[in-house]
Amino acid sequence: MKSLKFLAAEGFSLSGPSAIENLSCVSFNLYPLLFKACYLREKANLLHALVQTWPMPELNLQRLLGRTDDCQEDLTSCTCKLCLEALFTGLKDYVLHPATTYAKSLRVVDLTALKDTEHQTCPCGSTLGRWARTYLLTRMCYETMVAMQAGDVLPTAFETVVDIRLNGFVTGRSYEVVAQAFLLLRHCPLKLRFIGFRADSLALKQLFYVLRLAEPECMNKLEVVHNVGLEAPHLEVLLSRVEFPKLQSLTLPTGALDVRRLGADEDDLLATIGELLGRLKNLTELYMGFSTLTGHLRRLLVPLSTPLMCLEVANCKLNRVDMAYLANSLHSEHLVRLDLSGHNVFEAFPITFQKLLTHSSATLAVLTLEECDIEDEHMDLFTQALAPCSCLQELKLLGNPMGSTGLRRLFSALAAGFPALKYIELPVPRDCYSQDVTYPLDDSVLLQYNREIFDEVRNQLMGILAGAGRGNIVVCTPLMGAYDAEINETTNELGVTMVKSFNKVIGNFIDTITTVDDRRSRQSDT
């Protein structure tokens, strides 16, 4: 529903060139309404004019584009390129041009509410992703400084200060531009503040340098992913040299922590890292997928100051000692999201797994158990373990060798006892593959399943949900992985970096073989 006031704002935005001419007659308290109307209708020119003359101290996209009494539609997941470019260039012109109708009072621009999704609803269909937003904003800052240095602006431009809060995304391709913008931060009226920071395809020197420049004291989320060679010794240096007083969420790259790579003199390194993590007083989310932590989870988590709400230990090769600690720790009573993928929970530690879910049942909303070797014979144990989790909203089970019989039993239990459940990631039933297939599934056979049998089983499972009045639960099977906006946006750069890394490994291998051959040749000659 839209209020009459919002409909009037839409009408104004559609009135053509005269809308910009008449903007000076619009009361300041109608600017937020006009902003959303322009964004919804993709009226980029008017949106630019609105931002250039913004009369309020704050421009917050959550409040402007989120659900309001005047318009229930939430536009924060609409990252329309036309509108966002108009917004960013409008900010630059806000600084460079003199005030017209209203005095300049803008102090904070908050862009952190923007969410990148797979399907965009904007009419133009063209998006500006997180990486592109970071790149364009840093360019705007640089261009603003260039224009001011040229001397073509009024003195008021040098008195303007606007904090721009965003979730930044930096890769090797954008590193130079971002670093340059932060170097000029002290002198630029547009002050970039990375509330969230994602780093990919950066050398360690680049990562450390840009983190220091980007004012880490402002960050509440740090993601170091994929092609960043961050390992345990580097993480110790990072956490000991850089202060993150507000950090709530930390993501480490694949294999960052590997107990197998620690030397005899580094036995206490994980305990040291745990103590450094303990200094992060607000840390509640820790993502360590594909690290090897066998027998060492306690060392990392015991020193933490606050209980974790989100924990990813997928494919971390946890043993019974690790699971026993986790099940009995204070963290278990506060977990909202838990990822134990890659662990054979019912063969390795069935009792502690059930105990863990029991302790986290009051809070657990998202449970991921991909490639955990859960079979039909485990259904009784599985449903018993899940039973206390009445708050469960999402269950992800891809890659498990469940048959149609086991899935029917599971769905019957889910339909009957989990009132908050909204989303299930369903594995392809084992019946759909050839009998000689082995788990975990190889990429070459992943998509080689019987579609007819799959559709038949899926319809049966949906029928079970519908029969229990739970037909609103979303059931999907994203075999190639869930959509990741950041990876999708930078896939070309990621691919190039992976090829370079692969070539480097092959080159080192060939050098080693050549060295060995040369040594053997010299030995045979003597």
Short mmCIF file of C-alpha atoms in Angstrom, two decimals:
data_model
loop_
_atom_site.label_atom_id
_atom_site.label_comp_id
_atom_site.label_asym_id
_atom_site.label_seq_id
_atom_site.Cartn_x
_atom_site.Cartn_y
_atom_site.Cartn_z
CA MET A 1 0.00 0.00 0.00
CA LYS A 2 1.07 3.55 -0.78
CA SER A 3 -0.20 6.63 1.02
CA LEU A 4 -1.71 9.54 -0.88
CA LYS A 5 1.37 11.54 0.07
CA PHE A 6 3.67 8.97 -1.58
CA LEU A 7 1.47 8.81 -4.68
CA ALA A 8 1.76 12.58 -4.92
CA ALA A 9 5.56 12.30 -4.62
CA GLU A 10 5.57 9.73 -7.44
CA GLY A 11 3.50 12.08 -9.55
CA PHE A 12 5.96 14.89 -8.91
CA SER A 13 8.91 12.68 -9.90
CA LEU A 14 7.15 11.83 -13.18
CA SER A 15 6.46 15.44 -14.10
CA GLY A 16 9.53 15.71 -16.33
CA PRO A 17 12.17 18.48 -16.42
CA SER A 18 9.90 20.82 -14.51
CA ALA A 19 10.35 18.68 -11.39
CA ILE A 20 13.97 19.83 -11.00
CA GLU A 21 12.98 23.44 -11.63
CA ASN A 22 10.25 23.23 -8.96
CA LEU A 23 12.43 21.43 -6.39
CA SER A 24 13.23 24.74 -4.72
CA CYS A 25 9.55 25.02 -3.77
CA VAL A 26 9.47 21.65 -2.00
CA SER A 27 9.47 21.61 1.80
CA PHE A 28 12.57 19.97 3.34
CA ASN A 29 10.52 17.31 5.18
CA LEU A 30 9.26 15.94 1.84
CA TYR A 31 12.77 15.17 0.54
CA PRO A 32 12.84 11.62 2.03
CA LEU A 33 9.52 10.82 0.38
CA LEU A 34 10.71 12.19 -2.97
CA PHE A 35 13.97 10.27 -2.66
CA LYS A 36 12.19 6.92 -2.43
CA ALA A 37 9.76 7.84 -5.20
CA CYS A 38 12.65 8.78 -7.52
CA TYR A 39 14.53 5.58 -6.64
CA LEU A 40 11.46 3.46 -7.29
CA ARG A 41 10.79 5.14 -10.64
CA GLU A 42 14.48 5.43 -11.64
CA LYS A 43 14.36 9.20 -12.04
CA ALA A 44 18.13 9.62 -11.89
CA ASN A 45 18.29 13.35 -12.76
CA LEU A 46 15.83 14.33 -10.05
CA LEU A 47 17.54 11.99 -7.57
CA HIS A 48 20.87 13.69 -8.31
CA ALA A 49 19.29 17.10 -7.74
CA LEU A 50 17.75 15.93 -4.44
CA VAL A 51 21.10 14.72 -3.10
CA GLN A 52 22.94 17.83 -4.32
CA THR A 53 20.54 20.02 -2.31
CA TRP A 54 19.91 17.61 0.60
CA PRO A 55 18.61 19.71 3.53
CA MET A 56 18.99 17.24 6.44
CA PRO A 57 21.94 16.13 8.60
CA GLU A 58 21.63 12.47 7.58
CA LEU A 59 20.98 10.48 4.41
CA ASN A 60 20.34 6.92 5.58
CA LEU A 61 19.30 4.38 2.93
CA GLN A 62 17.73 2.04 5.47
CA ARG A 63 15.34 4.76 6.55
CA LEU A 64 14.83 6.13 3.06
CA LEU A 65 14.47 2.91 1.06
CA GLY A 66 13.23 0.46 3.70
CA ARG A 67 9.59 -0.17 4.54
CA THR A 68 7.79 2.98 5.67
CA ASP A 69 4.21 3.92 6.50
CA ASP A 70 3.98 5.76 3.18
CA CYS A 71 5.38 2.91 1.05
CA GLN A 72 5.66 -0.68 2.28
CA GLU A 73 8.01 -1.74 -0.52
CA ASP A 74 11.60 -2.39 0.63
CA LEU A 75 14.10 -1.12 -1.96
CA THR A 76 17.32 -1.82 -0.04
CA SER A 77 17.94 -4.92 -2.18
CA CYS A 78 17.59 -2.87 -5.37
CA THR A 79 21.13 -1.79 -6.28
CA CYS A 80 20.11 0.08 -9.42
CA LYS A 81 23.14 1.41 -11.28
CA LEU A 82 21.36 4.53 -12.59
CA CYS A 83 20.11 5.54 -9.16
CA LEU A 84 23.30 4.83 -7.26
CA GLU A 85 25.46 6.67 -9.78
CA ALA A 86 23.07 9.63 -9.45
CA LEU A 87 23.40 9.43 -5.67
CA PHE A 88 27.22 9.34 -5.73
CA THR A 89 27.65 12.14 -8.26
CA GLY A 90 25.05 14.12 -6.30
CA LEU A 91 27.27 13.85 -3.21
CA LYS A 92 30.23 15.20 -5.16
CA ASP A 93 28.20 18.14 -6.42
CA TYR A 94 26.83 18.73 -2.90
CA VAL A 95 30.41 19.50 -1.86
CA LEU A 96 31.49 21.45 -4.93
CA HIS A 97 28.44 23.67 -5.47
CA PRO A 98 27.11 26.42 -3.21
CA ALA A 99 23.90 25.93 -1.22
CA THR A 100 20.73 27.12 -2.91
CA THR A 101 17.37 26.70 -1.14
CA TYR A 102 18.60 25.19 2.12
CA ALA A 103 21.85 25.59 4.04
CA LYS A 104 24.30 22.70 3.95
CA SER A 105 23.73 20.48 6.99
CA LEU A 106 24.49 16.97 5.68
CA ARG A 107 26.95 15.17 7.97
CA VAL A 108 26.37 11.42 7.52
CA VAL A 109 25.52 9.25 4.49
CA ASP A 110 24.82 5.63 5.45
CA LEU A 111 24.89 3.12 2.57
CA THR A 112 25.32 -0.03 4.66
CA ALA A 113 21.70 -1.15 4.19
CA LEU A 114 22.23 -2.00 0.50
CA LYS A 115 21.94 -5.74 -0.18
CA ASP A 116 23.08 -7.42 -3.40
CA THR A 117 20.68 -10.10 -4.68
CA GLU A 118 20.58 -12.41 -7.67
CA HIS A 119 17.39 -10.99 -9.16
CA GLN A 120 16.99 -7.24 -9.46
CA THR A 121 13.60 -5.56 -9.63
CA CYS A 122 14.68 -2.22 -11.09
CA PRO A 123 13.37 -1.47 -14.62
CA CYS A 124 16.85 -0.90 -16.10
CA GLY A 125 18.05 -4.30 -14.86
CA SER A 126 21.59 -2.95 -14.43
CA THR A 127 23.18 -3.15 -11.00
CA LEU A 128 26.06 -1.59 -9.12
CA GLY A 129 27.53 -4.29 -6.89
CA ARG A 130 29.52 -3.91 -3.71
CA TRP A 131 32.88 -3.86 -5.47
CA ALA A 132 31.68 -1.34 -8.07
CA ARG A 133 30.13 0.87 -5.38
CA THR A 134 33.42 0.93 -3.49
CA TYR A 135 35.38 1.70 -6.65
CA LEU A 136 33.02 4.47 -7.82
CA LEU A 137 32.84 6.14 -4.42
CA THR A 138 36.62 6.20 -4.04
CA ARG A 139 36.84 7.73 -7.53
CA MET A 140 34.28 10.37 -6.52
CA CYS A 141 36.43 11.28 -3.51
CA TYR A 142 39.51 11.61 -5.71
CA GLU A 143 37.69 13.67 -8.35
CA THR A 144 36.29 15.93 -5.63
CA MET A 145 39.82 16.64 -4.39
CA VAL A 146 41.06 17.30 -7.93
CA ALA A 147 38.26 19.81 -8.52
CA MET A 148 38.98 21.57 -5.22
CA GLN A 149 42.70 21.77 -5.98
CA ALA A 150 41.87 23.33 -9.35
CA GLY A 151 40.45 26.30 -7.45
CA ASP A 152 37.06 26.32 -9.19
CA VAL A 153 35.01 26.05 -6.00
CA LEU A 154 33.85 28.39 -3.26
CA PRO A 155 35.59 28.38 0.16
CA THR A 156 32.51 26.66 1.63
CA ALA A 157 33.57 23.44 -0.10
CA PHE A 158 36.60 23.25 2.21
CA GLU A 159 34.35 23.62 5.26
CA THR A 160 32.08 20.72 4.31
CA VAL A 161 32.57 17.35 6.02
CA VAL A 162 30.41 14.33 5.18
CA ASP A 163 31.00 10.84 6.58
CA ILE A 164 30.09 8.13 4.03
CA ARG A 165 29.53 4.78 5.70
CA LEU A 166 29.58 1.72 3.45
CA ASN A 167 30.50 -1.93 3.26
CA GLY A 168 33.69 -1.78 1.21
CA PHE A 169 35.05 -4.46 -1.10
CA VAL A 170 38.67 -4.25 -2.29
CA THR A 171 40.54 -6.51 -4.71
CA GLY A 172 43.85 -6.26 -6.51
CA ARG A 173 42.11 -4.48 -9.39
CA SER A 174 40.78 -1.67 -7.20
CA TYR A 175 43.53 -1.54 -4.60
CA GLU A 176 45.43 1.47 -6.04
CA VAL A 177 42.33 3.65 -6.36
CA VAL A 178 41.07 2.77 -2.87
CA ALA A 179 44.47 3.29 -1.24
CA GLN A 180 44.83 6.64 -3.00
CA ALA A 181 41.41 7.78 -1.76
CA PHE A 182 42.24 6.86 1.83
CA LEU A 183 45.58 8.65 1.65
CA LEU A 184 43.66 11.81 0.77
CA LEU A 185 41.00 11.19 3.44
CA ARG A 186 42.26 13.88 5.79
CA HIS A 187 41.89 16.56 3.12
CA CYS A 188 38.75 15.36 1.32
CA PRO A 189 35.31 16.60 2.46
CA LEU A 190 33.85 13.14 1.64
CA LYS A 191 35.15 10.86 4.39
CA LEU A 192 34.88 7.17 3.49
CA ARG A 193 34.25 4.88 6.47
CA PHE A 194 34.32 1.14 5.85
CA ILE A 195 31.86 -0.34 8.34
CA GLY A 196 32.28 -3.70 6.64
CA PHE A 197 35.48 -4.60 4.78
CA ARG A 198 35.90 -7.49 2.33
CA ALA A 199 39.35 -8.23 0.88
CA ASP A 200 39.96 -10.64 -2.00
CA SER A 201 42.89 -11.25 -4.37
CA LEU A 202 45.27 -9.01 -2.40
CA ALA A 203 48.88 -9.56 -1.47
CA LEU A 204 49.49 -9.55 2.29
CA LYS A 205 51.35 -6.22 2.09
CA GLN A 206 48.39 -4.68 0.30
CA LEU A 207 45.93 -6.09 2.83
CA PHE A 208 47.83 -4.76 5.83
CA TYR A 209 48.39 -1.36 4.21
CA VAL A 210 44.82 -0.72 3.12
CA LEU A 211 43.47 -1.94 6.47
CA ARG A 212 45.58 0.62 8.31
CA LEU A 213 44.47 3.38 5.93
CA ALA A 214 40.79 2.43 6.16
CA GLU A 215 40.46 3.30 9.86
CA PRO A 216 39.85 -0.21 11.30
CA GLU A 217 38.46 1.34 14.47
CA CYS A 218 35.23 1.95 12.51
CA MET A 219 34.83 -1.62 11.23
CA ASN A 220 32.33 -4.08 12.63
CA LYS A 221 32.86 -6.77 9.97
CA LEU A 222 36.06 -8.04 8.33
CA GLU A 223 36.07 -10.66 5.56
CA VAL A 224 39.41 -11.88 4.23
CA VAL A 225 38.54 -14.41 1.56
CA HIS A 226 39.78 -16.58 -1.32
CA ASN A 227 43.06 -15.41 -2.83
CA VAL A 228 44.64 -13.78 0.20
CA GLY A 229 47.52 -15.82 1.61
CA LEU A 230 46.65 -15.14 5.25
CA GLU A 231 47.92 -17.90 7.57
CA ALA A 232 48.20 -18.27 11.34
CA PRO A 233 51.47 -16.27 11.77
CA HIS A 234 50.10 -13.44 9.62
CA LEU A 235 46.81 -13.42 11.55
CA GLU A 236 48.74 -13.08 14.80
CA VAL A 237 50.61 -10.07 13.39
CA LEU A 238 47.40 -8.52 12.07
CA LEU A 239 45.48 -8.86 15.34
CA SER A 240 48.43 -7.68 17.45
CA ARG A 241 49.30 -4.66 15.29
CA VAL A 242 45.86 -3.43 14.19
CA GLU A 243 43.09 -2.43 16.61
CA PHE A 244 39.49 -3.45 15.83
CA PRO A 245 37.51 -2.17 18.84
CA LYS A 246 34.10 -2.51 17.17
CA LEU A 247 34.63 -5.75 15.24
CA GLN A 248 31.67 -8.12 15.52
CA SER A 249 32.29 -10.50 12.62
CA LEU A 250 35.51 -12.09 11.29
CA THR A 251 35.86 -14.32 8.22
CA LEU A 252 39.15 -16.06 7.47
CA PRO A 253 40.24 -17.40 4.06
CA THR A 254 40.25 -21.10 3.26
CA GLY A 255 42.95 -22.96 5.16
CA ALA A 256 44.09 -19.91 7.13
CA LEU A 257 44.54 -21.95 10.29
CA ASP A 258 46.16 -25.35 9.79
CA VAL A 259 47.62 -27.18 12.78
CA ARG A 260 49.55 -29.45 10.42
CA ARG A 261 51.66 -26.53 9.21
CA LEU A 262 52.69 -25.35 12.66
CA GLY A 263 56.29 -26.01 13.62
CA ALA A 264 57.50 -27.27 16.99
CA ASP A 265 58.19 -23.68 18.10
CA GLU A 266 54.66 -22.58 17.08
CA ASP A 267 52.72 -24.97 19.31
CA ASP A 268 51.17 -22.09 21.28
CA LEU A 269 50.35 -19.97 18.22
CA LEU A 270 46.64 -20.87 18.15
CA ALA A 271 46.36 -20.12 21.86
CA THR A 272 47.97 -16.73 21.19
CA ILE A 273 45.52 -16.06 18.36
CA GLY A 274 42.69 -17.06 20.71
CA GLU A 275 43.90 -14.51 23.26
CA LEU A 276 44.07 -11.85 20.56
CA LEU A 277 40.53 -12.71 19.45
CA GLY A 278 39.55 -12.37 23.10
CA ARG A 279 40.54 -8.70 22.93
CA LEU A 280 37.78 -8.14 20.38
CA LYS A 281 35.13 -7.45 22.99
CA ASN A 282 32.25 -7.34 20.50
CA LEU A 283 33.14 -10.41 18.41
CA THR A 284 30.07 -12.66 17.99
CA GLU A 285 30.64 -14.15 14.51
CA LEU A 286 33.60 -16.32 13.47
CA TYR A 287 33.88 -18.03 10.08
CA MET A 288 36.81 -20.45 9.69
CA GLY A 289 35.70 -22.84 6.94
CA PHE A 290 38.31 -25.31 5.62
CA SER A 291 40.85 -24.56 8.33
CA THR A 292 42.34 -27.66 9.97
CA LEU A 293 41.75 -27.35 13.71
CA THR A 294 41.87 -30.98 14.88
CA GLY A 295 42.08 -31.00 18.68
CA HIS A 296 42.67 -27.23 18.91
CA LEU A 297 39.19 -25.63 18.80
CA ARG A 298 39.23 -25.03 22.55
CA ARG A 299 42.46 -23.02 22.31
CA LEU A 300 40.83 -20.59 19.90
CA LEU A 301 37.43 -20.19 21.54
CA VAL A 302 38.07 -20.35 25.30
CA PRO A 303 39.63 -16.83 25.52
CA LEU A 304 36.74 -15.10 23.69
CA SER A 305 35.12 -12.34 25.74
CA THR A 306 31.62 -12.86 24.44
CA PRO A 307 29.71 -16.00 23.39
CA LEU A 308 29.61 -16.59 19.64
CA MET A 309 26.28 -16.32 17.85
CA CYS A 310 27.58 -17.47 14.46
CA LEU A 311 30.21 -20.17 14.03
CA GLU A 312 31.42 -21.78 10.81
CA VAL A 313 33.77 -24.74 11.22
CA ALA A 314 32.92 -26.49 7.95
CA ASN A 315 35.55 -29.04 6.89
CA CYS A 316 37.78 -28.14 9.84
CA LYS A 317 38.47 -31.83 10.66
CA LEU A 318 37.15 -31.54 14.21
CA ASN A 319 37.53 -34.58 16.46
CA ARG A 320 35.64 -35.79 19.53
CA VAL A 321 37.63 -33.52 21.83
CA ASP A 322 36.64 -30.46 19.77
CA MET A 323 32.97 -31.42 19.65
CA ALA A 324 32.89 -32.23 23.36
CA TYR A 325 34.30 -28.79 24.12
CA LEU A 326 31.85 -27.04 21.77
CA ALA A 327 28.82 -28.92 23.12
CA ASN A 328 29.69 -27.98 26.71
CA SER A 329 30.91 -24.44 26.08
CA LEU A 330 29.06 -21.21 26.78
CA HIS A 331 29.01 -20.61 23.00
CA SER A 332 26.57 -23.50 22.48
CA GLU A 333 23.86 -21.70 24.43
CA HIS A 334 23.99 -18.61 22.20
CA LEU A 335 24.49 -19.99 18.68
CA VAL A 336 22.11 -18.60 16.06
CA ARG A 337 23.98 -19.91 12.99
CA LEU A 338 26.09 -23.09 12.98
CA ASP A 339 27.91 -24.76 10.08
CA LEU A 340 29.36 -28.22 10.73
CA SER A 341 29.57 -29.29 7.09
CA GLY A 342 32.09 -31.94 6.17
CA HIS A 343 31.92 -33.80 9.51
CA ASN A 344 30.44 -37.29 9.84
CA VAL A 345 28.43 -36.28 12.90
CA PHE A 346 26.54 -39.56 13.43
CA GLU A 347 29.54 -41.84 13.06
CA ALA A 348 32.19 -39.74 14.79
CA PHE A 349 30.28 -38.03 17.64
CA PRO A 350 26.50 -38.76 17.68
CA ILE A 351 26.02 -38.11 21.41
CA THR A 352 27.95 -34.82 21.56
CA PHE A 353 26.23 -33.63 18.37
CA GLN A 354 22.83 -34.22 19.95
CA LYS A 355 24.00 -32.51 23.13
CA LEU A 356 25.23 -29.51 21.12
CA LEU A 357 21.87 -29.08 19.40
CA THR A 358 20.05 -29.44 22.72
CA HIS A 359 22.15 -26.70 24.31
CA SER A 360 21.68 -24.37 21.31
CA SER A 361 17.99 -25.17 20.80
CA ALA A 362 16.71 -21.93 22.34
CA THR A 363 18.59 -19.77 19.83
CA LEU A 364 19.62 -21.85 16.79
CA ALA A 365 17.99 -20.48 13.62
CA VAL A 366 20.29 -21.68 10.79
CA LEU A 367 21.92 -25.14 10.72
CA THR A 368 24.18 -26.23 7.85
CA LEU A 369 25.17 -29.91 7.58
CA GLU A 370 26.42 -30.33 4.03
CA GLU A 371 28.37 -33.49 3.10
CA CYS A 372 28.03 -34.94 6.61
CA ASP A 373 27.36 -38.47 5.31
CA ILE A 374 23.84 -38.50 6.78
CA GLU A 375 21.98 -41.58 5.48
CA ASP A 376 18.53 -43.08 5.91
CA GLU A 377 19.73 -45.23 8.81
CA HIS A 378 20.53 -42.04 10.74
CA MET A 379 17.01 -40.56 10.50
CA ASP A 380 15.93 -41.55 14.02
CA LEU A 381 19.07 -40.01 15.52
CA PHE A 382 18.75 -36.97 13.27
CA THR A 383 15.12 -36.19 14.09
CA GLN A 384 15.80 -36.73 17.80
CA ALA A 385 18.75 -34.33 17.67
CA LEU A 386 16.70 -31.71 15.79
CA ALA A 387 13.58 -32.06 17.95
CA PRO A 388 14.46 -29.43 20.61
CA CYS A 389 15.34 -26.79 17.97
CA SER A 390 11.94 -25.10 17.81
CA CYS A 391 13.48 -21.80 16.62
CA LEU A 392 15.06 -23.39 13.51
CA GLN A 393 14.39 -21.31 10.39
CA GLU A 394 16.84 -22.75 7.83
CA LEU A 395 18.20 -26.28 7.33
CA LYS A 396 20.85 -26.98 4.68
CA LEU A 397 21.62 -30.61 3.82
CA LEU A 398 23.22 -30.66 0.37
CA GLY A 399 25.61 -33.49 -0.45
CA ASN A 400 24.25 -36.06 2.01
CA PRO A 401 23.48 -39.61 0.75
CA MET A 402 19.84 -39.60 1.90
CA GLY A 403 17.37 -41.74 0.02
CA SER A 404 13.75 -40.91 -0.73
CA THR A 405 12.53 -42.98 2.24
CA GLY A 406 14.73 -41.13 4.72
CA LEU A 407 13.80 -37.77 3.25
CA ARG A 408 10.08 -38.51 3.60
CA ARG A 409 10.60 -39.35 7.28
CA LEU A 410 12.64 -36.19 7.79
CA PHE A 411 10.10 -33.94 6.06
CA SER A 412 7.26 -35.45 8.08
CA ALA A 413 9.14 -34.53 11.26
CA LEU A 414 9.99 -31.04 9.97
CA ALA A 415 6.38 -30.36 8.94
CA ALA A 416 5.07 -31.37 12.34
CA GLY A 417 7.45 -29.83 14.82
CA PHE A 418 9.29 -26.76 13.56
CA PRO A 419 6.89 -23.77 13.43
CA ALA A 420 9.59 -21.22 12.49
CA LEU A 421 11.06 -23.22 9.58
CA LYS A 422 11.11 -21.22 6.33
CA TYR A 423 13.86 -22.67 4.14
CA ILE A 424 15.30 -26.12 3.34
CA GLU A 425 18.18 -27.00 1.02
CA LEU A 426 17.31 -30.48 -0.18
CA PRO A 427 19.98 -32.93 -1.35
CA VAL A 428 19.37 -34.92 -4.52
CA PRO A 429 18.12 -38.29 -3.19
CA ARG A 430 20.60 -41.12 -3.50
CA ASP A 431 17.96 -43.04 -5.53
CA CYS A 432 18.52 -40.55 -8.37
CA TYR A 433 22.16 -41.56 -8.88
CA SER A 434 23.64 -44.83 -10.12
CA GLN A 435 24.21 -47.48 -7.45
CA ASP A 436 28.00 -47.36 -7.70
CA VAL A 437 28.26 -43.62 -6.93
CA THR A 438 30.32 -42.67 -3.87
CA TYR A 439 30.05 -39.70 -1.49
CA PRO A 440 31.13 -36.94 -1.33
CA LEU A 441 30.05 -36.57 -4.94
CA ASP A 442 32.64 -35.68 -7.53
CA ASP A 443 31.90 -32.67 -9.73
CA SER A 444 31.82 -34.96 -12.76
CA VAL A 445 28.79 -36.88 -11.41
CA LEU A 446 27.08 -34.16 -9.39
CA LEU A 447 24.65 -33.24 -12.18
CA GLN A 448 24.34 -36.77 -13.61
CA TYR A 449 21.12 -37.72 -11.80
CA ASN A 450 17.68 -38.90 -12.90
CA ARG A 451 15.51 -35.78 -13.18
CA GLU A 452 12.23 -37.71 -13.35
CA ILE A 453 12.86 -39.54 -10.07
CA PHE A 454 14.05 -36.31 -8.46
CA ASP A 455 10.91 -34.42 -9.50
CA GLU A 456 8.72 -37.27 -8.27
CA VAL A 457 10.41 -37.38 -4.85
CA ARG A 458 10.42 -33.60 -4.55
CA ASN A 459 6.67 -33.46 -5.29
CA GLN A 460 6.09 -36.06 -2.60
CA LEU A 461 8.09 -34.02 -0.09
CA MET A 462 6.27 -30.81 -1.00
CA GLY A 463 3.00 -32.73 -0.61
CA ILE A 464 4.00 -33.69 2.95
CA LEU A 465 4.62 -30.01 3.77
CA ALA A 466 1.41 -28.86 2.09
CA GLY A 467 -0.62 -31.54 3.88
CA ALA A 468 0.60 -30.18 7.20
CA GLY A 469 -0.21 -26.60 6.20
CA ARG A 470 3.48 -25.79 5.67
CA GLY A 471 3.45 -25.27 1.91
CA ASN A 472 5.03 -21.82 2.41
CA ILE A 473 8.42 -23.38 3.25
CA VAL A 474 10.91 -22.74 0.45
CA VAL A 475 12.62 -25.96 -0.73
CA CYS A 476 15.49 -25.77 -3.21
CA THR A 477 18.54 -27.72 -4.40
CA PRO A 478 21.35 -25.29 -5.40
CA LEU A 479 23.84 -27.95 -6.48
CA MET A 480 26.33 -25.39 -7.75
CA GLY A 481 26.15 -23.43 -4.52
CA ALA A 482 24.00 -20.56 -3.34
CA TYR A 483 24.27 -17.25 -5.16
CA ASP A 484 27.19 -15.15 -3.92
CA ALA A 485 26.95 -11.57 -5.15
CA GLU A 486 30.58 -10.71 -4.39
CA ILE A 487 31.98 -13.75 -6.21
CA ASN A 488 29.61 -13.18 -9.11
CA GLU A 489 30.74 -9.56 -9.45
CA THR A 490 34.48 -10.33 -9.40
CA THR A 491 34.48 -13.78 -11.01
CA ASN A 492 36.83 -12.76 -13.86
CA GLU A 493 39.45 -11.36 -11.49
CA LEU A 494 39.10 -14.38 -9.21
CA GLY A 495 39.62 -16.71 -12.16
CA VAL A 496 42.74 -14.89 -13.32
CA THR A 497 44.21 -14.98 -9.81
CA MET A 498 43.48 -18.70 -9.47
CA VAL A 499 45.18 -19.40 -12.80
CA LYS A 500 48.25 -17.38 -11.71
CA SER A 501 48.33 -19.25 -8.41
CA PHE A 502 48.03 -22.59 -10.20
CA ASN A 503 50.82 -21.65 -12.63
CA LYS A 504 53.04 -20.65 -9.70
CA VAL A 505 52.45 -23.99 -7.98
CA ILE A 506 53.17 -25.90 -11.21
CA GLY A 507 56.30 -23.79 -11.79
CA ASN A 508 57.58 -24.52 -8.28
CA PHE A 509 56.85 -28.21 -8.78
CA ILE A 510 58.75 -28.30 -12.08
CA ASP A 511 61.68 -26.42 -10.48
CA THR A 512 61.77 -28.99 -7.70
CA ILE A 513 61.72 -31.91 -10.16
CA THR A 514 64.50 -30.28 -12.20
CA THR A 515 66.61 -29.75 -9.09
CA VAL A 516 66.17 -33.38 -8.05
CA ASP A 517 67.07 -34.60 -11.56
CA ASP A 518 70.19 -32.43 -11.62
CA ARG A 519 71.28 -33.75 -8.23
CA ARG A 520 70.79 -37.35 -9.33
CA SER A 521 72.73 -36.68 -12.55
CA ARG A 522 75.67 -35.27 -10.60
CA GLN A 523 75.63 -38.24 -8.23
CA SER A 524 75.65 -40.74 -11.13
CA ASP A 525 78.55 -38.89 -12.79
CA THR A 526 80.66 -39.26 -9.65
#
